[in-house]
PDB file of C-alpha atoms in Angstrom:
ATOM      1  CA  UNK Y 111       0.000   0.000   0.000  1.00  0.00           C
ATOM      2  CA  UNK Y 112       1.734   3.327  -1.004  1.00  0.00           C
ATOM      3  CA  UNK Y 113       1.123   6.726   0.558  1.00  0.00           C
ATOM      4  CA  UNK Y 114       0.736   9.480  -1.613  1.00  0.00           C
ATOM      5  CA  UNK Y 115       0.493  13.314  -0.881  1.00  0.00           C
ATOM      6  CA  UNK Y 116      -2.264  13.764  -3.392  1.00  0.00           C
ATOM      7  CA  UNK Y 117      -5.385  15.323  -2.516  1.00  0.00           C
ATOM      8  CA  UNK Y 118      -8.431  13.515  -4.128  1.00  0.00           C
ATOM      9  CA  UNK Y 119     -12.095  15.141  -3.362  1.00  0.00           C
ATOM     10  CA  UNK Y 120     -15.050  12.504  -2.461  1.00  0.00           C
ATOM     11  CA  UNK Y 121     -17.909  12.871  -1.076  1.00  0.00           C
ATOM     12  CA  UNK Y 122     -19.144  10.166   1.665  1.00  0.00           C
ATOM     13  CA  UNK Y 123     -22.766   9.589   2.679  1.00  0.00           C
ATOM     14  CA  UNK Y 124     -23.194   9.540   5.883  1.00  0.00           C
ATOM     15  CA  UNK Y 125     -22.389  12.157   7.457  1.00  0.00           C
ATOM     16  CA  UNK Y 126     -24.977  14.997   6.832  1.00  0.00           C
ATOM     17  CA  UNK Y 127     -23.696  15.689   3.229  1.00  0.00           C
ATOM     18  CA  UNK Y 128     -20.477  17.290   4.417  1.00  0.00           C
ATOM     19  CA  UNK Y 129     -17.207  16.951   2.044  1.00  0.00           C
ATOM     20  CA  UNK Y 130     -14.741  14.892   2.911  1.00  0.00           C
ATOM     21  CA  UNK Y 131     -11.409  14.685   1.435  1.00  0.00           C
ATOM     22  CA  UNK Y 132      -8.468  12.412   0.828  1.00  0.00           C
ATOM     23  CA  UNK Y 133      -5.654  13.213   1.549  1.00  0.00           C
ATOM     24  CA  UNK Y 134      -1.992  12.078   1.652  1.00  0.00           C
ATOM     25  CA  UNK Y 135      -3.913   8.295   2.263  1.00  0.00           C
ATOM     26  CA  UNK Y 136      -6.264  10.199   5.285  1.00  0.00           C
ATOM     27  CA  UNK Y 137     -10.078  10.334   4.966  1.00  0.00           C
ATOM     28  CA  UNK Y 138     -11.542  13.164   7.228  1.00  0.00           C
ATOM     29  CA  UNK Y 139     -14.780  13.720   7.788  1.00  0.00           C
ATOM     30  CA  UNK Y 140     -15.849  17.290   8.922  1.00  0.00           C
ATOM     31  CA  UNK Y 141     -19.116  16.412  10.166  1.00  0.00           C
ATOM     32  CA  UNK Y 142     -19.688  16.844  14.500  1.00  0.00           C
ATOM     33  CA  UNK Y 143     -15.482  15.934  14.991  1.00  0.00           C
ATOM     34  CA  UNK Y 144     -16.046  12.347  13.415  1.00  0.00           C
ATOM     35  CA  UNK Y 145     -13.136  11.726  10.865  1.00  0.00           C
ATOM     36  CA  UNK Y 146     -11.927   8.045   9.125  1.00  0.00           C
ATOM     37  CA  UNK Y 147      -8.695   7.764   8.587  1.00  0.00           C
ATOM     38  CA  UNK Y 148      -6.659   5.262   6.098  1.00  0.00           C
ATOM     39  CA  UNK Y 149      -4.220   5.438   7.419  1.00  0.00           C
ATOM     40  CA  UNK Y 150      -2.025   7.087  10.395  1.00  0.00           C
ATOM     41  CA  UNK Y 151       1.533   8.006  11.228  1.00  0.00           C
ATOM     42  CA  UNK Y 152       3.926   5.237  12.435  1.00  0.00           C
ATOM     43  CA  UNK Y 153       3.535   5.867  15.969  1.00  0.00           C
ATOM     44  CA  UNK Y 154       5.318   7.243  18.837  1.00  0.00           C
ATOM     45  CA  UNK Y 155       8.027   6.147  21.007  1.00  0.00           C
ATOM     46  CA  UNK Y 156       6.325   4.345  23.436  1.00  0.00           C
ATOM     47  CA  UNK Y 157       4.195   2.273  21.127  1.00  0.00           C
ATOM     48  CA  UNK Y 158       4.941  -0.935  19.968  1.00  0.00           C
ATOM     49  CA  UNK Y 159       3.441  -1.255  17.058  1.00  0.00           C
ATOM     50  CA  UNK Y 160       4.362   0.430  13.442  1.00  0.00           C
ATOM     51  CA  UNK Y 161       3.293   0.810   9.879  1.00  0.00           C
ATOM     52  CA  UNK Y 162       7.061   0.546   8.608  1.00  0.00           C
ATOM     53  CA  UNK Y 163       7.493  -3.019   9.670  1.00  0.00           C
ATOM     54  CA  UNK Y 164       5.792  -6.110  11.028  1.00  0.00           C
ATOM     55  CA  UNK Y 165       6.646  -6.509  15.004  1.00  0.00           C
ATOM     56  CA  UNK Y 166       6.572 -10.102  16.350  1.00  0.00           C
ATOM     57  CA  UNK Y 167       4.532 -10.111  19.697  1.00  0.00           C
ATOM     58  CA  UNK Y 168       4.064 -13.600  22.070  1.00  0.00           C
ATOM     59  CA  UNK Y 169       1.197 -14.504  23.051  1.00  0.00           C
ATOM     60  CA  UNK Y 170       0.497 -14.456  27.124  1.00  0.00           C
ATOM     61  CA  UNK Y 171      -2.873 -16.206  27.263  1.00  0.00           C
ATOM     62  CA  UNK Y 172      -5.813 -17.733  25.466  1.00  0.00           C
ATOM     63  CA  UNK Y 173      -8.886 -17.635  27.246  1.00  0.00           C
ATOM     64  CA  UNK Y 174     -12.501 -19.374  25.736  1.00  0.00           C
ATOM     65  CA  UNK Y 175     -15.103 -17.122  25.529  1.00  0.00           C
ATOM     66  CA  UNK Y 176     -17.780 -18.899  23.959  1.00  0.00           C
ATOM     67  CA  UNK Y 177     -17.616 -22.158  21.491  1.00  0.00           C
ATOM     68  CA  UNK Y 178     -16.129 -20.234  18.622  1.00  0.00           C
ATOM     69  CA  UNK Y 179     -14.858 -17.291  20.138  1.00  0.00           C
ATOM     70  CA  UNK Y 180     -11.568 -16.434  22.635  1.00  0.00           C
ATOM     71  CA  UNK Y 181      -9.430 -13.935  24.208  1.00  0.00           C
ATOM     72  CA  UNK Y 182      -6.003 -13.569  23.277  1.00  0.00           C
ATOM     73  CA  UNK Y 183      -3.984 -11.735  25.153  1.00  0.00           C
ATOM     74  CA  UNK Y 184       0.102 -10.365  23.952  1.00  0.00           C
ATOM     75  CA  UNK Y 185       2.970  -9.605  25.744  1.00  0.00           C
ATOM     76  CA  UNK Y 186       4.411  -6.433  25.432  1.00  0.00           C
ATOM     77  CA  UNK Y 187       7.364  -4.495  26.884  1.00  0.00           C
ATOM     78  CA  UNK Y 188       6.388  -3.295  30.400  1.00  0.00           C
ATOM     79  CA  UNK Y 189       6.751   0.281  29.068  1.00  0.00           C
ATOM     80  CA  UNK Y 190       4.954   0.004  25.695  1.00  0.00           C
ATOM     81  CA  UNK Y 191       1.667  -0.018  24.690  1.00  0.00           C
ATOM     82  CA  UNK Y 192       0.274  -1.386  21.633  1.00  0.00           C
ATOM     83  CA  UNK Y 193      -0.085   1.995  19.674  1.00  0.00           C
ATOM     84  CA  UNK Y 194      -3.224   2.279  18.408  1.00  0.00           C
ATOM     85  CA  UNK Y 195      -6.436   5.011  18.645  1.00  0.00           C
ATOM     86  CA  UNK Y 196     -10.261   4.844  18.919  1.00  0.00           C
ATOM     87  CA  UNK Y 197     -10.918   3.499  16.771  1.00  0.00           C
ATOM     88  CA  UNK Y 198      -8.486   1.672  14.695  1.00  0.00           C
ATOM     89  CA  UNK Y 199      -7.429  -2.443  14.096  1.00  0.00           C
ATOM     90  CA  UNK Y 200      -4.069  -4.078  13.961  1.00  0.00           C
ATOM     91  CA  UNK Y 201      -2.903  -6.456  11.181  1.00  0.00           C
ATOM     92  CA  UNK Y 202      -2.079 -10.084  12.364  1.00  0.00           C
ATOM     93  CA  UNK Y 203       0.245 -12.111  10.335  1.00  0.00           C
ATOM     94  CA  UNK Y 204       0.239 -15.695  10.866  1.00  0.00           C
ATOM     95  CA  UNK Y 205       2.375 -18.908   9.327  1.00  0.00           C
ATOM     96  CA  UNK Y 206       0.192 -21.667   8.134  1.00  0.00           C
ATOM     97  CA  UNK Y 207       1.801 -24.938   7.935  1.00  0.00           C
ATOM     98  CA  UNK Y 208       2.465 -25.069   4.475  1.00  0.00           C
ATOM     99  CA  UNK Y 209       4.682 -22.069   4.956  1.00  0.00           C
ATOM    100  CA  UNK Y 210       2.300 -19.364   2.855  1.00  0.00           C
ATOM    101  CA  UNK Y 211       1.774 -16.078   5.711  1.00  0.00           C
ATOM    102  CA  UNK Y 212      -1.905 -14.936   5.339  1.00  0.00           C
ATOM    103  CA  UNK Y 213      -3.174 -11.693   7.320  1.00  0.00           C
ATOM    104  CA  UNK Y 214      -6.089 -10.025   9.028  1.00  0.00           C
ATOM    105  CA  UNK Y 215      -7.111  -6.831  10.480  1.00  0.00           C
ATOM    106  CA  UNK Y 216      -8.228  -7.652  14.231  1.00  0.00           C
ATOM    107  CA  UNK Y 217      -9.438  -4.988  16.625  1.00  0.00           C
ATOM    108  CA  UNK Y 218      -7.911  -4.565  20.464  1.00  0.00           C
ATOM    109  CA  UNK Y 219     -10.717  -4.451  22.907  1.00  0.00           C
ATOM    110  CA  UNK Y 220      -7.732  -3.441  26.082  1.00  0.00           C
ATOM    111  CA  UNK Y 221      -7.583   0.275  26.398  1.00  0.00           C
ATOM    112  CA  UNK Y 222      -5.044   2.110  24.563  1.00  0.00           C
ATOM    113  CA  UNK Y 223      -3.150   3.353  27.190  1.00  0.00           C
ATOM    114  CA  UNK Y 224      -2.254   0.017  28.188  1.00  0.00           C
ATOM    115  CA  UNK Y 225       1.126  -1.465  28.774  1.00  0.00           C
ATOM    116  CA  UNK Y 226       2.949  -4.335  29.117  1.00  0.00           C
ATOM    117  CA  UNK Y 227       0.080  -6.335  27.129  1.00  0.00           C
ATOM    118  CA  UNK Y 228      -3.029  -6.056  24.334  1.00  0.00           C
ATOM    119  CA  UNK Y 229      -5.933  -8.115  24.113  1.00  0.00           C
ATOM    120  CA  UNK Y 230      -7.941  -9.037  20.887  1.00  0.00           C
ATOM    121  CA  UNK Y 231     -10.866 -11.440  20.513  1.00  0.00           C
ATOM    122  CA  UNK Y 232     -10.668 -13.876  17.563  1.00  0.00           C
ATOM    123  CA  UNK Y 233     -14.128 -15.845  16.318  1.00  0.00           C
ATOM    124  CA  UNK Y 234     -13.036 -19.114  14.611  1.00  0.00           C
ATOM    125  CA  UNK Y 235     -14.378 -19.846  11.126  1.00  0.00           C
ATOM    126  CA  UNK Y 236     -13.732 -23.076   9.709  1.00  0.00           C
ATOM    127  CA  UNK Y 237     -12.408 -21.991   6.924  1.00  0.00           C
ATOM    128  CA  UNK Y 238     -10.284 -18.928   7.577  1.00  0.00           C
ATOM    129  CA  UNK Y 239      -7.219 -18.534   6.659  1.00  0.00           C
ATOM    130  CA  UNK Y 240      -6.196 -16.820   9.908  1.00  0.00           C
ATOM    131  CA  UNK Y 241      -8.799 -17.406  12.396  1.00  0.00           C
ATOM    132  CA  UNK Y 242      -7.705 -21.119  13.340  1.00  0.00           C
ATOM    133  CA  UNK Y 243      -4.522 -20.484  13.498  1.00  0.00           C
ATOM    134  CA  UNK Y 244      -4.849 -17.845  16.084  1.00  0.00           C
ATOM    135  CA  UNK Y 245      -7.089 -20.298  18.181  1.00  0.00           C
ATOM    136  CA  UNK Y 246      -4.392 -22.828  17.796  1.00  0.00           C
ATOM    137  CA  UNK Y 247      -1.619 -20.684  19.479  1.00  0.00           C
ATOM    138  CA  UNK Y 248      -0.071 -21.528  22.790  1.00  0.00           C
ATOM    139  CA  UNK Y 249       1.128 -19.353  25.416  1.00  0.00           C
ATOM    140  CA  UNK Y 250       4.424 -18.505  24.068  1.00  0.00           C
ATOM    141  CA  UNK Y 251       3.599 -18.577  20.775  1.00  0.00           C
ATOM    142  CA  UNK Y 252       4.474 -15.704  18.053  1.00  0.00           C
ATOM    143  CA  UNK Y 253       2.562 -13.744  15.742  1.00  0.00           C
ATOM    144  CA  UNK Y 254       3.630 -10.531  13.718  1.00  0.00           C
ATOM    145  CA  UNK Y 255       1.650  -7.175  14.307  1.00  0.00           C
ATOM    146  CA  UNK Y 256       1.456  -3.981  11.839  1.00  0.00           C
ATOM    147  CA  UNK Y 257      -0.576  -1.054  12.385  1.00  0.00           C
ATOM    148  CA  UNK Y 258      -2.434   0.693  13.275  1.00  0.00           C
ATOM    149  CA  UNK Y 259      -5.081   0.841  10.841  1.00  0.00           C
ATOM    150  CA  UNK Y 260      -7.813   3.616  12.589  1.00  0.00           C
ATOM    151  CA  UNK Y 261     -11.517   3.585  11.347  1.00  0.00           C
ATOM    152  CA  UNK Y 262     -12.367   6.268  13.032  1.00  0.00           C
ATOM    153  CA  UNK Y 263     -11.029   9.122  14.989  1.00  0.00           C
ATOM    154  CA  UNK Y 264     -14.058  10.412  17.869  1.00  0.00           C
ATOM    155  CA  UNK Y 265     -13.408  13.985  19.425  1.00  0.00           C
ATOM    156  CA  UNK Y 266     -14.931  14.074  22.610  1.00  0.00           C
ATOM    157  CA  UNK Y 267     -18.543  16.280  22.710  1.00  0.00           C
ATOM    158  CA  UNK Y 268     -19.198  15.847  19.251  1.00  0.00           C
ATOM    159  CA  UNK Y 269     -22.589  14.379  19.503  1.00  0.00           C
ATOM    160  CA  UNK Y 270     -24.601  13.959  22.726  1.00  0.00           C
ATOM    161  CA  UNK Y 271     -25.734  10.876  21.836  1.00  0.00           C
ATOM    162  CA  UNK Y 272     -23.770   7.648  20.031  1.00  0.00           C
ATOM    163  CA  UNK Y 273     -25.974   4.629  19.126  1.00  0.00           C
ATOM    164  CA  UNK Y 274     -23.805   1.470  18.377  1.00  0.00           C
ATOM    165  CA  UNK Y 275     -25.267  -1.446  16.465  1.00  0.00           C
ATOM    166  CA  UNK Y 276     -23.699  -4.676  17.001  1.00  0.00           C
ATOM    167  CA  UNK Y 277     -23.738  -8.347  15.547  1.00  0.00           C
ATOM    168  CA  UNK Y 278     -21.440 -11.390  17.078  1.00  0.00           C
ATOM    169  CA  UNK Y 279     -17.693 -10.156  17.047  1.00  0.00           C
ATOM    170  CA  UNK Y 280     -18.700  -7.083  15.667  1.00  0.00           C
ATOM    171  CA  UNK Y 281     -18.943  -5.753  19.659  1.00  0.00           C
ATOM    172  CA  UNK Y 282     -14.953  -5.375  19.470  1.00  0.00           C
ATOM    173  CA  UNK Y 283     -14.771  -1.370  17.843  1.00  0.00           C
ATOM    174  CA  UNK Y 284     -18.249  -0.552  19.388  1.00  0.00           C
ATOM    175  CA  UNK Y 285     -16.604  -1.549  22.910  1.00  0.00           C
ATOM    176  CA  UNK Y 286     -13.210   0.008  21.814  1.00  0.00           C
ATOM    177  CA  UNK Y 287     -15.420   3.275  21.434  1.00  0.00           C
ATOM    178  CA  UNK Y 288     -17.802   3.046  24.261  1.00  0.00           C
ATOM    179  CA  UNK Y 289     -15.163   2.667  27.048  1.00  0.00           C
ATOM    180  CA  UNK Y 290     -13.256   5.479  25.550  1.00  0.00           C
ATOM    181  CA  UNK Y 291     -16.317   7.508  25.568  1.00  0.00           C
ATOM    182  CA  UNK Y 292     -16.923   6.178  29.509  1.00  0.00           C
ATOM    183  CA  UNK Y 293     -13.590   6.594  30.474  1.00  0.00           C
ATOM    184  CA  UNK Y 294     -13.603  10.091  30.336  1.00  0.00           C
ATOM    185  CA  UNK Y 295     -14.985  12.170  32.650  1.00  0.00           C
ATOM    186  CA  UNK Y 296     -14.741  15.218  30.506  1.00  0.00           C
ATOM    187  CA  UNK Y 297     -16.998  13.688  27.804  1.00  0.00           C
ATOM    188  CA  UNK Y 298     -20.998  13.559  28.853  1.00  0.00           C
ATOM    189  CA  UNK Y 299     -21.708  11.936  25.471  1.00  0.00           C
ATOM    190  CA  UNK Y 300     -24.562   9.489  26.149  1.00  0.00           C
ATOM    191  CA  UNK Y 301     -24.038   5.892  24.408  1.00  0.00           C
ATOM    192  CA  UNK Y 302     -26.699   3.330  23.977  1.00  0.00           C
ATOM    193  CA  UNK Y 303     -25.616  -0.489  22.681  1.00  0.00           C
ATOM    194  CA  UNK Y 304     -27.601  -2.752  20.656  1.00  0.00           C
ATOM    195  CA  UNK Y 305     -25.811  -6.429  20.715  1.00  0.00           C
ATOM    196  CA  UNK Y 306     -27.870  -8.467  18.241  1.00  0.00           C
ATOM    197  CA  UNK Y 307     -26.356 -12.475  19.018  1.00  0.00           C
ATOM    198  CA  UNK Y 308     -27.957 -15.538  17.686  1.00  0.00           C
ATOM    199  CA  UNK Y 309     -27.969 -17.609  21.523  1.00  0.00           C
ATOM    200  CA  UNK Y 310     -27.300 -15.814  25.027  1.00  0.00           C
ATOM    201  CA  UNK Y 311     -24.310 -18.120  24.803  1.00  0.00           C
ATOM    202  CA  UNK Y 312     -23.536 -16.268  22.190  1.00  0.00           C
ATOM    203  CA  UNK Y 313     -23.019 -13.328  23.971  1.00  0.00           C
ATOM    204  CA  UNK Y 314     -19.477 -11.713  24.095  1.00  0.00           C
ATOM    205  CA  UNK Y 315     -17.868  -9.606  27.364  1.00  0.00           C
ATOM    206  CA  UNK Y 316     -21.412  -9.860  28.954  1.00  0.00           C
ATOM    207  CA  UNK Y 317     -20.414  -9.508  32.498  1.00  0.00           C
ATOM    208  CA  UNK Y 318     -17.551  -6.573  31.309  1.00  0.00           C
ATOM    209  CA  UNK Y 319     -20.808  -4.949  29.436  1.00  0.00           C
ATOM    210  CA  UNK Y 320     -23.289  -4.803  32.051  1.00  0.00           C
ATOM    211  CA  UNK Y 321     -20.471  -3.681  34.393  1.00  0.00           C
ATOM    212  CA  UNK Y 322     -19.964  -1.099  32.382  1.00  0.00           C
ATOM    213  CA  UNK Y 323     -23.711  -0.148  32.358  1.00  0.00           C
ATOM    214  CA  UNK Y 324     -23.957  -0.335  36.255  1.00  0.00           C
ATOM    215  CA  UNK Y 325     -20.768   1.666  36.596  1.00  0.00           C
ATOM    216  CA  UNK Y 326     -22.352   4.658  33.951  1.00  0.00           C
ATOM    217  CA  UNK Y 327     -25.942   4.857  34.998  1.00  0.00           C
ATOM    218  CA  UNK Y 328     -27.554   7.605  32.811  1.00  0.00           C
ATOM    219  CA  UNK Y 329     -24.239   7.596  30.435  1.00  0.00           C
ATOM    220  CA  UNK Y 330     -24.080   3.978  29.172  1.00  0.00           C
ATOM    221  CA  UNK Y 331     -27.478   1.328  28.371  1.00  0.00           C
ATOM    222  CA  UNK Y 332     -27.019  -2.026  26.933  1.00  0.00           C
ATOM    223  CA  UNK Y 333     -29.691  -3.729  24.881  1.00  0.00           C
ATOM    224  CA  UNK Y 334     -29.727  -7.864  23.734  1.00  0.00           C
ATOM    225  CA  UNK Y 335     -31.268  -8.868  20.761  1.00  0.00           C
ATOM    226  CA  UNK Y 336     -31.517 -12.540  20.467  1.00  0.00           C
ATOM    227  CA  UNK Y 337     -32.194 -14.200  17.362  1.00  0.00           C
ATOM    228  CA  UNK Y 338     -33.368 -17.275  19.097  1.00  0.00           C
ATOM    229  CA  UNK Y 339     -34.429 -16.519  22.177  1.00  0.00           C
ATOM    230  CA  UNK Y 340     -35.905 -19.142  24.920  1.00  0.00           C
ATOM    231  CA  UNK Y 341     -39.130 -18.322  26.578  1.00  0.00           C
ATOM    232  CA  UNK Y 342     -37.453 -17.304  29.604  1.00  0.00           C
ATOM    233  CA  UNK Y 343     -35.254 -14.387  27.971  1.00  0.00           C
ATOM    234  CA  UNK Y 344     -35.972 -11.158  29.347  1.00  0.00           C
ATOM    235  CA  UNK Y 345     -34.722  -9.522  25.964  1.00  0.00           C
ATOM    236  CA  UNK Y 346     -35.230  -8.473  22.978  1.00  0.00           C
ATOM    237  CA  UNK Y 347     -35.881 -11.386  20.580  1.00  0.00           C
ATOM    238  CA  UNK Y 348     -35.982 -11.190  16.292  1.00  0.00           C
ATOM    239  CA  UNK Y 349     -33.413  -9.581  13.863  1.00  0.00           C
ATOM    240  CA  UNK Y 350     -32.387  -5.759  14.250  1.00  0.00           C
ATOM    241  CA  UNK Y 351     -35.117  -4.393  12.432  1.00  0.00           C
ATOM    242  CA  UNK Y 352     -37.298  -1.179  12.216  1.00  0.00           C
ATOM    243  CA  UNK Y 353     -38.877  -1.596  15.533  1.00  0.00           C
ATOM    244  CA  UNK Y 354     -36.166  -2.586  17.388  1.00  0.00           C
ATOM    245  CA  UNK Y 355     -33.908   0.503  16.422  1.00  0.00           C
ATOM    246  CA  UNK Y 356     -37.166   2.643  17.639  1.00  0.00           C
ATOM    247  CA  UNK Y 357     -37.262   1.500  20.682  1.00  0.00           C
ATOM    248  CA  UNK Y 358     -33.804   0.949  22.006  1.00  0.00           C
ATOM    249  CA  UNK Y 359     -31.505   3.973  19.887  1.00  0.00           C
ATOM    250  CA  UNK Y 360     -30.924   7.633  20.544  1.00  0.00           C
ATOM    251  CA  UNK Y 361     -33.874   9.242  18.028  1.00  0.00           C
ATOM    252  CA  UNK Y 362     -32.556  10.526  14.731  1.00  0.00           C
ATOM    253  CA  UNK Y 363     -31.161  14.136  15.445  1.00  0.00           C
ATOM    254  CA  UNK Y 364     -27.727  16.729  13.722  1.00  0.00           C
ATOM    255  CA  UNK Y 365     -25.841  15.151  17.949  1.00  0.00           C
ATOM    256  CA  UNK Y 366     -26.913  11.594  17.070  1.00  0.00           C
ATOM    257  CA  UNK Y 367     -24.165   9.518  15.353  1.00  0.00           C
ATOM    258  CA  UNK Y 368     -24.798   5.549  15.012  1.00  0.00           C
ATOM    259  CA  UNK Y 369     -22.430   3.274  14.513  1.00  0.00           C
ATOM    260  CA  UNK Y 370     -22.777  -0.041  13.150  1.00  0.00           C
ATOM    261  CA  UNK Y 371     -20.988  -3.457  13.202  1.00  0.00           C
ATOM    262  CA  UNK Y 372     -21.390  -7.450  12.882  1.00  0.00           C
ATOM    263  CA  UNK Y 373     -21.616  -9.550   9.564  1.00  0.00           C
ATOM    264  CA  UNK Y 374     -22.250  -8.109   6.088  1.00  0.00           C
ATOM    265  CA  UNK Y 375     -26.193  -9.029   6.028  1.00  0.00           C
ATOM    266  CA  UNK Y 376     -26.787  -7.557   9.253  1.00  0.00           C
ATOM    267  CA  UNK Y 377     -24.557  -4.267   8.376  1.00  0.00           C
ATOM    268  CA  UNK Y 378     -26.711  -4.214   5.116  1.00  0.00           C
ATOM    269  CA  UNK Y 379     -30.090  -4.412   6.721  1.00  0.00           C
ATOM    270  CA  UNK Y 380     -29.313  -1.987   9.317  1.00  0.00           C
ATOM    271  CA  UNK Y 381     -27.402   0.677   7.577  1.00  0.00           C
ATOM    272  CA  UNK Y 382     -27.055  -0.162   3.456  1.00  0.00           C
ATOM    273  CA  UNK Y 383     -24.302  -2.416   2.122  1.00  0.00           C
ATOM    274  CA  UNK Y 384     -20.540  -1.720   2.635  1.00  0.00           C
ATOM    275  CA  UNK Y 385     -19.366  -1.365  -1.349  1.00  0.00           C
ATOM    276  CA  UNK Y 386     -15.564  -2.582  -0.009  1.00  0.00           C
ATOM    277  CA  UNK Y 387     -13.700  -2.779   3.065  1.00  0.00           C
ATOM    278  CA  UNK Y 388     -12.985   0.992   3.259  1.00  0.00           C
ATOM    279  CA  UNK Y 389     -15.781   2.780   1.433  1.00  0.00           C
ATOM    280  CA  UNK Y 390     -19.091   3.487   3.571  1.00  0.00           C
ATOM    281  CA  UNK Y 391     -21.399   3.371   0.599  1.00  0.00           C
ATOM    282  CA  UNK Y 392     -24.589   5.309   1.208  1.00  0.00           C
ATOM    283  CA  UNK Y 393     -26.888   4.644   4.096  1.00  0.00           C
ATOM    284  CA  UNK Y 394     -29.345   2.363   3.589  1.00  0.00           C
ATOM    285  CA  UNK Y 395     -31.695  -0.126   5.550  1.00  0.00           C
ATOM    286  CA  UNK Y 396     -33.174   0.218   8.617  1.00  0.00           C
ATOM    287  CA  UNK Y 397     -31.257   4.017   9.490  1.00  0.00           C
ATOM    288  CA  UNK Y 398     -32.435   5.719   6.399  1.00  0.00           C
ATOM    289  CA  UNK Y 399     -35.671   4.514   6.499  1.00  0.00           C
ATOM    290  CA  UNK Y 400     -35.943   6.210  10.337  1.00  0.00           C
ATOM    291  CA  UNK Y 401     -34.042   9.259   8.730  1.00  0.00           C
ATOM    292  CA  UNK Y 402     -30.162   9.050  10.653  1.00  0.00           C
ATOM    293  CA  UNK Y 403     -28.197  10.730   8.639  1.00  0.00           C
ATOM    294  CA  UNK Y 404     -24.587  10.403  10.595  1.00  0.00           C
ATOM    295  CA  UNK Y 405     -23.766   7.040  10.563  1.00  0.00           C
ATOM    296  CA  UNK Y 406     -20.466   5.266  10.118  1.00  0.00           C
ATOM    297  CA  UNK Y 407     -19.897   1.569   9.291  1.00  0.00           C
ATOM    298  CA  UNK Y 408     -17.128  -0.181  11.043  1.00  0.00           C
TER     299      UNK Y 408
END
């Protein structure tokens, strides 16, 4: 991937009509302080990780989460941290056994001003190319890390109210962003989660999410969608559909900004489809049917 200095005007839906611009490989959205970024500078001197070479990092601990999901946590220098912003993912390069590397953007969920260590959480799929290998490592156990590569960059104040939409692993930047949100006492930004899962065993970082909730009365609410839920759940139950979003997210509004994440059906019901792995596309779905007009898709 090259960086270039070139300036090349776009327009991105999403984010009341405002122009956005790319330049020198940086997307920046003037809109309420939100701006997505391509790319960032290598980092500082405290950070471990870098865009101007792959860094091998050992792993410190695998813990299970759920039957296809797990925490992995990586050792770091005790006076490093990972180097990364809200909210932004770090390439993983793994080895497979027939000696071909293969690659794939994961997103921390430890906060960034962590050292010493970095967590991620990995859902297996069958047949990924990276995903079982990263369940298969051991403590000890290295992988290479380059990065960071920042979706978005969130100014504190900009909206008072985020809505965050997410499906399965797709909690990992809407956490990333809600605890930075939280963890600062400067920001009274209201932020109001919708985790759409298929099971309650399903459900990722429950116990860390309704701590989080019980810690931020009035500041943070956390809403479960089931897609099969058992007549005992309390919940919601059904997809993430019209009704749902009505109930549960901030109303439409210029300080409402939504942000949505989980797998590509989901993200195209909810918001419109994703036309590549950078571009937004315009909104569709669910949001522009209710009339949000700043919405980001992770």
């Amino acid at each position: 991937m090259r960086h270039t200095n070139a300036r090349f005007p776009v327009v991105a839906s999403g984010f009341s009509g405002k122009r956005v611009l790319l330049a020198g490989g940086l997307l920046a959205a003037t809109a309420g302080g939100i701006a997505a970024y391509r790319f960032f500078n290598n980092g500082q001197p405290d950070t471990a990780v870098s865009r101007l070479r792959f860094t091998p990092v050992l792993l410190e601990s695998s813990e299970k989460l759920t039957h296809d999901v797990k925490r992995l946590r990586f050792k770091l220098d005790s006076d490093k941290r990972l180097g990364f912003n809200v909210s932004s993912a770090v390439l993983f390069r793994v080895r497979q056994a027939s000696g071909k590397t293969e690659w794939r953007p994961y997103t921390p969920v430890s906060a960034e001003s962590q050292k010493g260590w970095f967590e991620i959480l990995v859902k297996r799929y069958d047949k990924g190319l990276v995903s079982p290998a990263m369940h298969a490592l051991q403590p000890g156990d290295a992988v290479e890390v380059w990065g960071p590569l920042p979706f978005l960059e969130y100014c504190p104040g900009s909206f008072s109210d985020v809505g965050l939409i997410a499906g399965g692993s797709g909690i990992t930047p809407c956490l990333q962003l809600t605890r930075h949100i939280l963890e600062n006492p400067e920001d009274h930004t209201r932020v109001t989660l919708l985790f759409a899962n298929k099971t309650a065993d399903d459900i990722i970082l429950r116990d860390e999410l309704d701590g989080l909730a019980a810690k931020y009365p009035g500041k943070f609410a956390v809403h479960y969608v089931l897609n099969s839920a058992p007549d005992e759940w309390q919940g919601l139950a059904g997809n993430v559909d019209k009704a749902v979003v009505e109930r549960v997210m901030p109303p439409p509004a210029p300080s409402t900004f939504i942000g949505v994440c989980g797998p590509p059906a989901m993200v195209a019901a909810v918001s419109g489809a994703r036309p590549g792995p950078i571009a937004q596309g315009k909104i569709g779905g669910v949001l522009k049917e209710l009339g949000y007009t700043n919405v980001f898709k992770f």
